[in-house]
Short mmCIF file of C-alpha atoms in Angstrom, two decimals:
data_model
loop_
_atom_site.label_atom_id
_atom_site.label_comp_id
_atom_site.label_asym_id
_atom_site.label_seq_id
_atom_site.Cartn_x
_atom_site.Cartn_y
_atom_site.Cartn_z
CA MET A 1 68.97 -99.41 46.46
CA SER A 2 68.37 -96.11 47.94
CA ALA A 3 65.06 -97.16 48.63
CA LEU A 4 66.42 -99.97 50.68
CA GLU A 5 69.21 -97.60 52.51
CA LEU A 6 66.39 -94.92 53.32
CA ALA A 7 64.35 -98.19 54.90
CA MET A 8 67.06 -99.21 56.78
CA SER A 9 67.90 -95.75 58.13
CA ALA A 10 63.93 -95.38 59.23
CA SER A 11 64.21 -99.32 60.87
CA ALA A 12 67.60 -98.02 62.92
CA GLY A 13 66.21 -94.81 63.83
CA ALA A 14 62.66 -96.10 65.27
CA GLN A 15 64.06 -99.46 66.10
CA THR A 16 61.62 -101.61 64.17
CA PRO A 17 62.28 -104.66 62.03
CA LEU A 18 62.91 -104.30 58.59
CA THR A 19 62.66 -107.45 56.36
CA ILE A 20 64.31 -107.78 52.65
CA ALA A 21 64.13 -110.73 50.24
CA LEU A 22 66.04 -111.10 46.76
CA VAL A 23 64.07 -113.03 44.50
CA ASP A 24 65.40 -114.73 41.42
CA LEU A 25 63.33 -116.31 38.68
CA ASP A 26 63.85 -119.34 38.31
CA HIS A 27 65.58 -120.51 34.74
CA PHE A 28 64.97 -117.18 33.27
CA LYS A 29 67.27 -117.64 30.34
CA ARG A 30 65.58 -120.65 29.26
CA ILE A 31 62.44 -119.14 28.86
CA ASN A 32 64.17 -116.18 26.58
CA ASP A 33 66.23 -118.81 25.02
CA LEU A 34 62.71 -121.25 24.36
CA HIS A 35 60.41 -118.72 23.56
CA GLY A 36 62.02 -115.44 22.75
CA HIS A 37 62.66 -112.20 24.48
CA ALA A 38 59.02 -110.97 24.57
CA ALA A 39 57.96 -114.03 26.61
CA GLY A 40 60.68 -113.23 28.84
CA ASP A 41 59.58 -109.64 29.04
CA ALA A 42 55.92 -110.98 29.60
CA VAL A 43 57.35 -113.01 32.35
CA LEU A 44 58.79 -110.14 34.15
CA ARG A 45 55.61 -107.89 33.60
CA ASP A 46 53.64 -110.90 35.45
CA PHE A 47 56.00 -111.15 38.13
CA GLY A 48 55.76 -107.45 38.57
CA GLU A 49 52.02 -107.79 38.97
CA VAL A 50 52.43 -110.49 41.26
CA CYS A 51 54.77 -108.31 43.71
CA ARG A 52 52.36 -105.23 43.43
CA GLN A 53 49.07 -107.57 44.27
CA ALA A 54 51.12 -109.12 47.10
CA THR A 55 52.86 -106.04 48.93
CA ARG A 56 51.28 -103.45 51.04
CA GLN A 57 51.41 -99.68 50.13
CA SER A 58 54.57 -99.24 52.69
CA ASP A 59 56.52 -102.67 50.92
CA ILE A 60 59.02 -101.63 48.04
CA ALA A 61 59.54 -103.91 45.23
CA GLY A 62 61.65 -103.56 42.22
CA ARG A 63 63.62 -105.20 39.41
CA ILE A 64 67.38 -104.85 40.30
CA GLY A 65 68.66 -106.65 37.51
CA GLY A 66 67.95 -109.30 34.90
CA GLU A 67 65.61 -111.62 36.42
CA GLU A 68 66.58 -110.56 40.22
CA PHE A 69 64.07 -108.52 42.15
CA LEU A 70 64.46 -106.93 45.76
CA VAL A 71 61.46 -106.78 48.21
CA VAL A 72 61.55 -104.63 51.22
CA PHE A 73 58.83 -105.21 54.16
CA PRO A 74 59.38 -102.23 56.33
CA ALA A 75 58.45 -102.68 59.96
CA THR A 76 58.08 -106.46 59.30
CA PRO A 77 59.57 -109.27 61.34
CA VAL A 78 61.94 -111.98 59.16
CA GLU A 79 59.01 -114.47 59.93
CA HIS A 80 56.14 -112.35 58.32
CA GLY A 81 58.54 -111.14 55.43
CA ALA A 82 59.50 -115.17 54.64
CA SER A 83 55.49 -115.89 54.65
CA ALA A 84 54.71 -112.99 52.40
CA VAL A 85 57.36 -114.32 50.06
CA GLU A 86 56.44 -117.93 50.11
CA ARG A 87 52.54 -116.73 49.60
CA MET A 88 53.87 -114.94 46.35
CA ARG A 89 55.87 -118.15 45.30
CA ARG A 90 52.87 -120.32 45.72
CA ASN A 91 50.71 -117.92 44.18
CA VAL A 92 53.26 -117.68 40.98
CA LEU A 93 52.97 -121.52 40.82
CA SER A 94 49.33 -121.36 39.72
CA ARG A 95 49.76 -118.47 37.04
CA ARG A 96 50.07 -118.91 33.02
CA VAL A 97 51.58 -116.00 31.20
CA GLN A 98 50.03 -116.07 27.95
CA LEU A 99 52.67 -115.34 24.90
CA ALA A 100 51.59 -113.35 21.76
CA ASP A 101 51.15 -116.91 19.97
CA GLN A 102 48.66 -117.82 22.47
CA SER A 103 50.24 -120.47 23.92
CA THR A 104 51.16 -120.14 27.86
CA ILE A 105 54.30 -120.85 29.76
CA ARG A 106 54.85 -121.18 33.65
CA TYR A 107 57.84 -119.97 35.98
CA SER A 108 58.69 -120.14 39.37
CA PHE A 109 61.22 -118.27 41.76
CA SER A 110 63.84 -118.77 44.33
CA ALA A 111 64.01 -116.46 47.45
CA GLY A 112 66.43 -115.50 49.99
CA VAL A 113 65.04 -113.86 53.12
CA CYS A 114 66.83 -111.83 55.66
CA ARG A 115 66.53 -109.11 58.58
CA PHE A 116 68.43 -105.85 58.67
CA GLU A 117 70.59 -106.14 61.70
CA LEU A 118 71.47 -102.79 63.79
CA GLY A 119 74.98 -101.69 62.42
CA ASP A 120 74.91 -103.53 59.10
CA ASP A 121 75.18 -101.74 55.94
CA LEU A 122 73.86 -102.55 52.73
CA ASN A 123 76.23 -104.80 51.35
CA ALA A 124 76.06 -106.81 54.70
CA THR A 125 72.60 -106.95 54.44
CA LEU A 126 72.28 -107.70 50.83
CA ALA A 127 74.91 -110.68 51.26
CA ARG A 128 72.56 -112.47 53.81
CA ALA A 129 69.44 -112.31 51.77
CA ASP A 130 71.89 -113.55 48.78
CA ARG A 131 73.32 -116.23 50.88
CA ALA A 132 69.74 -117.57 51.55
CA LEU A 133 69.24 -117.24 48.07
CA TYR A 134 71.89 -119.25 47.27
CA SER A 135 70.80 -121.87 49.37
CA ALA A 136 67.38 -121.92 47.74
CA LYS A 137 68.64 -122.24 44.50
CA SER A 138 71.37 -125.20 45.38
CA THR A 139 68.77 -127.02 47.26
CA GLY A 140 66.59 -127.60 44.20
CA ARG A 141 64.82 -123.72 43.51
CA ASN A 142 61.30 -123.03 43.51
CA ARG A 143 61.58 -122.23 47.12
CA THR A 144 61.89 -119.50 49.90
CA VAL A 145 64.83 -119.84 52.50
CA ALA A 146 65.23 -117.47 55.40
CA TRP A 147 68.96 -116.59 56.56
CA ASN A 148 70.15 -118.13 59.50
CA ALA A 149 73.24 -118.68 61.39
CA GLN A 150 73.70 -122.06 59.80
CA LEU A 151 74.09 -120.27 56.25
CA ALA A 152 76.64 -118.03 57.48
#
């Protein structure tokens, strides 16, 4: 969160766009319940690798709790950030996570994307991303939704 606050300050000072995404791994509890916590850990590591490969050096991606991640795209308009997250989502769909017993599992995620608005604080920005994430989850999961006025 401190990295996001720094990015927000830099964006406001330089008057450059900033996009954030809240990502929630779909049905993560089910993965843990059916396959064990080691499988859940393998999925978390796999998604971390997806983030590492899909983001630029200037982007910030990190786990913020449980199965939820935050991705920060400095100097990025919301449309480009949403496209990057959507590419990540499609990439995840083609992946197989290998488990200790040599079986593999698949997973997906839902994401809410929004832009940082000048004058907003951390909570207001996260609330918009969270509303977009809630929309993605409530309309079937495994999708990326960018915040807009209809979600307000």
